[in-house]
Amino acid sequence: MNAKLLSIIAIILWLATIAVAATFFVRGNTAQGTDGRTAIVLSGAERDMVLGEMRGLLSSVHDVLDGLNKNDMTQVAAAAARSGMGSAADVNPAMMAKLPLAFKSLGMSVHHDMDALAAAAKQNKSGAEIQGMLTDTLGKCLACHATWQLQTAN
Ligand code: HEC
């Protein structure tokens, strides 16, 4: 085997490694789900963490609506801010790698929406406008739930 052939093989292996890494980055750690959705496979503790974040989102939605009913914009802003980008900052890199790219961007966009909703409440935007923003965000919750489920590997 001459040096030229060896270097071509090395480059092909290098490209293959990058292709595998890129595919993993886009797809995350996924498998076929039990109900037609795609399953994201996490450890038990990671799944608990994601579900805990989800319950936080639901509680924010509840408290935003409750605040709107009472016309209490301070409560609306605080409830939304609780699920803003700040709440997503402490996710560990190993788990981030398991999440599909589209899942991460949809999740981040929901946290971003919550910050925007908090800002709108602070600026005293109308209840109708804030409700409209919340409805758009809930559409993202539905889209994600329709696409993915969580499974545990260990
Ligand atoms: C990026 C994807 C994504 C987004 C966005 C998303 N969720 Fe989820 N959520 C999931 C997945 C995946 C599950 C687990 C579903 C399963 O395994 O069947 C889940 C589960 C939940 C659960 C169940 C929690 C538990 O303890 O079992 C609640 C409640 C929930 N989500 C609320 C929300 C709300 C409210 C929003 C929007 C404000 C939202 N989610 C946005 C992906 C998402």
PDB file of C-alpha atoms and ligand atoms in Angstrom:
ATOM      1  CA  MET A   1       0.000   0.000   0.000  1.00  0.00           C
ATOM      2  CA  ASN A   2       1.514   3.325  -0.952  1.00  0.00           C
ATOM      3  CA  ALA A   3       1.336   6.580   0.966  1.00  0.00           C
ATOM      4  CA  LYS A   4      -1.179   8.141  -1.402  1.00  0.00           C
ATOM      5  CA  LEU A   5      -3.643   5.278  -0.981  1.00  0.00           C
ATOM      6  CA  LEU A   6      -3.213   5.402   2.797  1.00  0.00           C
ATOM      7  CA  SER A   7      -3.961   9.114   2.894  1.00  0.00           C
ATOM      8  CA  ILE A   8      -7.074   8.629   0.742  1.00  0.00           C
ATOM      9  CA  ILE A   9      -8.297   5.924   3.143  1.00  0.00           C
ATOM     10  CA  ALA A  10      -7.578   8.229   6.103  1.00  0.00           C
ATOM     11  CA  ILE A  11      -9.591  11.032   4.517  1.00  0.00           C
ATOM     12  CA  ILE A  12     -12.521   8.687   3.771  1.00  0.00           C
ATOM     13  CA  LEU A  13     -12.518   7.449   7.396  1.00  0.00           C
ATOM     14  CA  TRP A  14     -12.342  11.038   8.621  1.00  0.00           C
ATOM     15  CA  LEU A  15     -15.313  12.049   6.446  1.00  0.00           C
ATOM     16  CA  ALA A  16     -17.269   8.985   7.603  1.00  0.00           C
ATOM     17  CA  THR A  17     -16.656   9.947  11.241  1.00  0.00           C
ATOM     18  CA  ILE A  18     -17.877  13.480  10.598  1.00  0.00           C
ATOM     19  CA  ALA A  19     -20.957  12.141   8.771  1.00  0.00           C
ATOM     20  CA  VAL A  20     -21.820   9.834  11.700  1.00  0.00           C
ATOM     21  CA  ALA A  21     -21.304  12.640  14.219  1.00  0.00           C
ATOM     22  CA  ALA A  22     -23.440  15.029  12.135  1.00  0.00           C
ATOM     23  CA  THR A  23     -26.226  12.454  11.789  1.00  0.00           C
ATOM     24  CA  PHE A  24     -26.195  11.838  15.542  1.00  0.00           C
ATOM     25  CA  PHE A  25     -26.244  15.582  16.178  1.00  0.00           C
ATOM     26  CA  VAL A  26     -29.371  15.997  14.019  1.00  0.00           C
ATOM     27  CA  ARG A  27     -31.197  12.802  15.062  1.00  0.00           C
ATOM     28  CA  GLY A  28     -30.141  12.540  18.682  1.00  0.00           C
ATOM     29  CA  ASN A  29     -30.541   9.203  20.452  1.00  0.00           C
ATOM     30  CA  THR A  30     -33.830   8.082  18.910  1.00  0.00           C
ATOM     31  CA  ALA A  31     -35.749   4.879  18.211  1.00  0.00           C
ATOM     32  CA  GLN A  32     -39.146   3.921  16.860  1.00  0.00           C
ATOM     33  CA  GLY A  33     -41.814   4.862  19.424  1.00  0.00           C
ATOM     34  CA  THR A  34     -44.643   2.622  20.679  1.00  0.00           C
ATOM     35  CA  ASP A  35     -47.441   4.717  19.150  1.00  0.00           C
ATOM     36  CA  GLY A  36     -46.192   6.007  15.805  1.00  0.00           C
ATOM     37  CA  ARG A  37     -44.160   8.850  17.325  1.00  0.00           C
ATOM     38  CA  THR A  38     -40.365   8.901  17.479  1.00  0.00           C
ATOM     39  CA  ALA A  39     -38.914   7.915  20.850  1.00  0.00           C
ATOM     40  CA  ILE A  40     -36.026   9.832  22.387  1.00  0.00           C
ATOM     41  CA  VAL A  41     -34.060   7.372  24.494  1.00  0.00           C
ATOM     42  CA  LEU A  42     -32.736   8.848  27.761  1.00  0.00           C
ATOM     43  CA  SER A  43     -31.554   7.540  31.113  1.00  0.00           C
ATOM     44  CA  GLY A  44     -34.221   7.418  33.836  1.00  0.00           C
ATOM     45  CA  ALA A  45     -32.806  10.509  35.556  1.00  0.00           C
ATOM     46  CA  GLU A  46     -32.680  12.454  32.263  1.00  0.00           C
ATOM     47  CA  ARG A  47     -36.294  11.530  31.463  1.00  0.00           C
ATOM     48  CA  ASP A  48     -37.350  12.658  34.946  1.00  0.00           C
ATOM     49  CA  MET A  49     -35.566  15.943  34.357  1.00  0.00           C
ATOM     50  CA  VAL A  50     -37.318  16.606  31.020  1.00  0.00           C
ATOM     51  CA  LEU A  51     -40.717  15.669  32.499  1.00  0.00           C
ATOM     52  CA  GLY A  52     -40.066  17.931  35.494  1.00  0.00           C
ATOM     53  CA  GLU A  53     -39.375  20.790  33.070  1.00  0.00           C
ATOM     54  CA  MET A  54     -42.647  19.935  31.298  1.00  0.00           C
ATOM     55  CA  ARG A  55     -44.637  20.151  34.521  1.00  0.00           C
ATOM     56  CA  GLY A  56     -42.972  23.526  35.093  1.00  0.00           C
ATOM     57  CA  LEU A  57     -44.248  24.653  31.670  1.00  0.00           C
ATOM     58  CA  LEU A  58     -47.791  23.486  32.471  1.00  0.00           C
ATOM     59  CA  SER A  59     -47.700  25.292  35.798  1.00  0.00           C
ATOM     60  CA  SER A  60     -46.510  28.474  34.037  1.00  0.00           C
ATOM     61  CA  VAL A  61     -49.385  28.205  31.546  1.00  0.00           C
ATOM     62  CA  HIS A  62     -51.835  27.798  34.447  1.00  0.00           C
ATOM     63  CA  ASP A  63     -50.461  30.766  36.365  1.00  0.00           C
ATOM     64  CA  VAL A  64     -50.346  32.967  33.227  1.00  0.00           C
ATOM     65  CA  LEU A  65     -54.045  32.250  32.564  1.00  0.00           C
ATOM     66  CA  ASP A  66     -54.903  32.764  36.237  1.00  0.00           C
ATOM     67  CA  GLY A  67     -53.037  36.100  36.178  1.00  0.00           C
ATOM     68  CA  LEU A  68     -54.867  37.158  33.004  1.00  0.00           C
ATOM     69  CA  ASN A  69     -58.224  36.315  34.634  1.00  0.00           C
ATOM     70  CA  LYS A  70     -57.353  38.469  37.630  1.00  0.00           C
ATOM     71  CA  ASN A  71     -55.805  41.147  35.408  1.00  0.00           C
ATOM     72  CA  ASP A  72     -52.640  40.747  37.482  1.00  0.00           C
ATOM     73  CA  MET A  73     -49.843  41.425  34.984  1.00  0.00           C
ATOM     74  CA  THR A  74     -47.170  41.027  37.673  1.00  0.00           C
ATOM     75  CA  GLN A  75     -48.267  37.418  38.161  1.00  0.00           C
ATOM     76  CA  VAL A  76     -48.421  36.872  34.379  1.00  0.00           C
ATOM     77  CA  ALA A  77     -44.866  38.183  33.933  1.00  0.00           C
ATOM     78  CA  ALA A  78     -43.477  36.142  36.845  1.00  0.00           C
ATOM     79  CA  ALA A  79     -45.230  32.926  35.737  1.00  0.00           C
ATOM     80  CA  ALA A  80     -43.939  33.219  32.176  1.00  0.00           C
ATOM     81  CA  ALA A  81     -40.418  34.208  33.213  1.00  0.00           C
ATOM     82  CA  ARG A  82     -40.187  31.050  35.358  1.00  0.00           C
ATOM     83  CA  SER A  83     -40.192  29.013  32.111  1.00  0.00           C
ATOM     84  CA  GLY A  84     -37.982  31.408  30.128  1.00  0.00           C
ATOM     85  CA  MET A  85     -34.512  30.744  28.686  1.00  0.00           C
ATOM     86  CA  GLY A  86     -33.027  30.921  32.190  1.00  0.00           C
ATOM     87  CA  SER A  87     -34.851  27.705  33.146  1.00  0.00           C
ATOM     88  CA  ALA A  88     -33.192  25.799  30.293  1.00  0.00           C
ATOM     89  CA  ALA A  89     -29.619  26.851  30.966  1.00  0.00           C
ATOM     90  CA  ASP A  90     -28.480  24.024  33.249  1.00  0.00           C
ATOM     91  CA  VAL A  91     -28.973  21.018  30.923  1.00  0.00           C
ATOM     92  CA  ASN A  92     -25.865  18.829  30.829  1.00  0.00           C
ATOM     93  CA  PRO A  93     -24.043  18.377  27.485  1.00  0.00           C
ATOM     94  CA  ALA A  94     -24.360  14.544  27.493  1.00  0.00           C
ATOM     95  CA  MET A  95     -28.128  14.847  27.582  1.00  0.00           C
ATOM     96  CA  MET A  96     -28.189  17.671  25.036  1.00  0.00           C
ATOM     97  CA  ALA A  97     -26.404  15.326  22.597  1.00  0.00           C
ATOM     98  CA  LYS A  98     -29.201  12.763  22.936  1.00  0.00           C
ATOM     99  CA  LEU A  99     -31.925  15.261  22.013  1.00  0.00           C
ATOM    100  CA  PRO A 100     -32.710  15.651  18.291  1.00  0.00           C
ATOM    101  CA  LEU A 101     -31.866  19.053  16.811  1.00  0.00           C
ATOM    102  CA  ALA A 102     -35.516  19.803  15.898  1.00  0.00           C
ATOM    103  CA  PHE A 103     -36.583  18.931  19.485  1.00  0.00           C
ATOM    104  CA  LYS A 104     -33.994  21.293  20.941  1.00  0.00           C
ATOM    105  CA  SER A 105     -34.915  24.164  18.646  1.00  0.00           C
ATOM    106  CA  LEU A 106     -38.651  23.752  19.326  1.00  0.00           C
ATOM    107  CA  GLY A 107     -37.963  23.569  23.079  1.00  0.00           C
ATOM    108  CA  MET A 108     -35.756  26.673  22.986  1.00  0.00           C
ATOM    109  CA  SER A 109     -38.376  28.519  20.967  1.00  0.00           C
ATOM    110  CA  VAL A 110     -40.973  27.797  23.692  1.00  0.00           C
ATOM    111  CA  HIS A 111     -38.614  29.129  26.414  1.00  0.00           C
ATOM    112  CA  HIS A 112     -37.956  32.167  24.218  1.00  0.00           C
ATOM    113  CA  ASP A 113     -41.723  32.723  23.801  1.00  0.00           C
ATOM    114  CA  MET A 114     -42.127  32.655  27.584  1.00  0.00           C
ATOM    115  CA  ASP A 115     -39.548  35.440  27.955  1.00  0.00           C
ATOM    116  CA  ALA A 116     -41.352  37.430  25.232  1.00  0.00           C
ATOM    117  CA  LEU A 117     -44.660  36.878  27.056  1.00  0.00           C
ATOM    118  CA  ALA A 118     -43.125  38.080  30.337  1.00  0.00           C
ATOM    119  CA  ALA A 119     -41.829  41.208  28.556  1.00  0.00           C
ATOM    120  CA  ALA A 120     -45.263  41.860  27.005  1.00  0.00           C
ATOM    121  CA  ALA A 121     -46.910  41.580  30.435  1.00  0.00           C
ATOM    122  CA  LYS A 122     -44.376  44.018  31.907  1.00  0.00           C
ATOM    123  CA  GLN A 123     -45.164  46.456  29.090  1.00  0.00           C
ATOM    124  CA  ASN A 124     -48.854  46.106  30.003  1.00  0.00           C
ATOM    125  CA  LYS A 125     -49.899  44.712  26.616  1.00  0.00           C
ATOM    126  CA  SER A 126     -53.601  43.822  26.467  1.00  0.00           C
ATOM    127  CA  GLY A 127     -54.874  40.546  27.904  1.00  0.00           C
ATOM    128  CA  ALA A 128     -56.115  39.556  24.440  1.00  0.00           C
ATOM    129  CA  GLU A 129     -52.669  40.060  22.924  1.00  0.00           C
ATOM    130  CA  ILE A 130     -50.989  38.011  25.666  1.00  0.00           C
ATOM    131  CA  GLN A 131     -53.595  35.271  25.326  1.00  0.00           C
ATOM    132  CA  GLY A 132     -52.857  35.189  21.598  1.00  0.00           C
ATOM    133  CA  MET A 133     -49.133  34.794  22.301  1.00  0.00           C
ATOM    134  CA  LEU A 134     -49.866  31.967  24.752  1.00  0.00           C
ATOM    135  CA  THR A 135     -52.079  30.203  22.206  1.00  0.00           C
ATOM    136  CA  ASP A 136     -49.283  30.343  19.612  1.00  0.00           C
ATOM    137  CA  THR A 137     -46.882  28.863  22.176  1.00  0.00           C
ATOM    138  CA  LEU A 138     -49.342  26.102  23.076  1.00  0.00           C
ATOM    139  CA  GLY A 139     -49.343  25.206  19.374  1.00  0.00           C
ATOM    140  CA  LYS A 140     -45.627  24.417  19.768  1.00  0.00           C
ATOM    141  CA  CYS A 141     -46.338  22.207  22.812  1.00  0.00           C
ATOM    142  CA  LEU A 142     -48.864  20.294  20.712  1.00  0.00           C
ATOM    143  CA  ALA A 143     -46.517  19.978  17.728  1.00  0.00           C
ATOM    144  CA  CYS A 144     -43.736  18.552  19.874  1.00  0.00           C
ATOM    145  CA  HIS A 145     -46.007  16.149  21.767  1.00  0.00           C
ATOM    146  CA  ALA A 146     -47.390  14.889  18.456  1.00  0.00           C
ATOM    147  CA  THR A 147     -43.886  14.051  17.241  1.00  0.00           C
ATOM    148  CA  TRP A 148     -41.876  12.649  20.166  1.00  0.00           C
ATOM    149  CA  GLN A 149     -42.203  10.409  23.184  1.00  0.00           C
ATOM    150  CA  LEU A 150     -39.596   9.651  25.847  1.00  0.00           C
ATOM    151  CA  GLN A 151     -38.226   6.186  26.608  1.00  0.00           C
ATOM    152  CA  THR A 152     -35.614   5.047  29.080  1.00  0.00           C
ATOM    153  CA  ALA A 153     -32.568   2.945  28.246  1.00  0.00           C
ATOM    154  CA  ASN A 154     -31.581   2.109  31.828  1.00  0.00           C
TER     155      ASN A 154
HETATM  156  C1  HEC B   1     -39.549  20.156  22.309  1.00  0.00           C
HETATM  157  C2  HEC B   1     -40.629  19.276  22.597  1.00  0.00           C
HETATM  158  C3  HEC B   1     -41.672  19.641  23.613  1.00  0.00           C
HETATM  159  C4  HEC B   1     -42.241  20.863  23.818  1.00  0.00           C
HETATM  160  C5  HEC B   1     -42.002  22.153  23.051  1.00  0.00           C
HETATM  161  C6  HEC B   1     -43.169  20.695  24.892  1.00  0.00           C
HETATM  162  N1  HEC B   1     -43.143  19.412  25.350  1.00  0.00           N
HETATM  163 FE1  HEC B   1     -44.195  18.668  26.917  1.00  0.00          FE
HETATM  164  N2  HEC B   1     -43.409  16.819  26.603  1.00  0.00           N
HETATM  165  C7  HEC B   1     -42.559  16.493  25.574  1.00  0.00           C
HETATM  166  C8  HEC B   1     -42.324  15.071  25.572  1.00  0.00           C
HETATM  167  C9  HEC B   1     -41.449  14.309  24.587  1.00  0.00           C
HETATM  168  C10 HEC B   1     -43.065  14.542  26.641  1.00  0.00           C
HETATM  169  C11 HEC B   1     -43.197  13.066  27.043  1.00  0.00           C
HETATM  170  C12 HEC B   1     -44.310  12.488  26.175  1.00  0.00           C
HETATM  171  C13 HEC B   1     -44.361  10.987  26.187  1.00  0.00           C
HETATM  172  O1  HEC B   1     -43.384  10.312  26.546  1.00  0.00           O
HETATM  173  O2  HEC B   1     -45.427  10.476  25.796  1.00  0.00           O
HETATM  174  C14 HEC B   1     -43.731  15.669  27.286  1.00  0.00           C
HETATM  175  C15 HEC B   1     -44.544  15.573  28.409  1.00  0.00           C
HETATM  176  C16 HEC B   1     -45.220  16.638  28.958  1.00  0.00           C
HETATM  177  C17 HEC B   1     -46.031  16.553  30.168  1.00  0.00           C
HETATM  178  C18 HEC B   1     -46.193  15.343  31.060  1.00  0.00           C
HETATM  179  C19 HEC B   1     -45.255  15.495  32.264  1.00  0.00           C
HETATM  180  C20 HEC B   1     -45.174  14.260  33.150  1.00  0.00           C
HETATM  181  O3  HEC B   1     -44.750  14.405  34.308  1.00  0.00           O
HETATM  182  O4  HEC B   1     -45.500  13.148  32.703  1.00  0.00           O
HETATM  183  C21 HEC B   1     -46.580  17.794  30.350  1.00  0.00           C
HETATM  184  C22 HEC B   1     -47.515  18.221  31.469  1.00  0.00           C
HETATM  185  C23 HEC B   1     -46.106  18.653  29.279  1.00  0.00           C
HETATM  186  N3  HEC B   1     -45.276  17.920  28.464  1.00  0.00           N
HETATM  187  C24 HEC B   1     -46.463  19.979  29.135  1.00  0.00           C
HETATM  188  C25 HEC B   1     -45.982  20.811  28.134  1.00  0.00           C
HETATM  189  C26 HEC B   1     -46.423  22.176  27.918  1.00  0.00           C
HETATM  190  C27 HEC B   1     -47.503  22.894  28.713  1.00  0.00           C
HETATM  191  C28 HEC B   1     -45.707  22.661  26.862  1.00  0.00           C
HETATM  192  C29 HEC B   1     -45.739  24.020  26.222  1.00  0.00           C
HETATM  193  C30 HEC B   1     -45.819  25.201  27.039  1.00  0.00           C
HETATM  194  C31 HEC B   1     -44.819  21.580  26.433  1.00  0.00           C
HETATM  195  N4  HEC B   1     -45.025  20.494  27.215  1.00  0.00           N
HETATM  196  C32 HEC B   1     -43.938  21.713  25.392  1.00  0.00           C
HETATM  197  C33 HEC B   1     -41.988  17.360  24.668  1.00  0.00           C
HETATM  198  C34 HEC B   1     -42.266  18.714  24.573  1.00  0.00           C
END
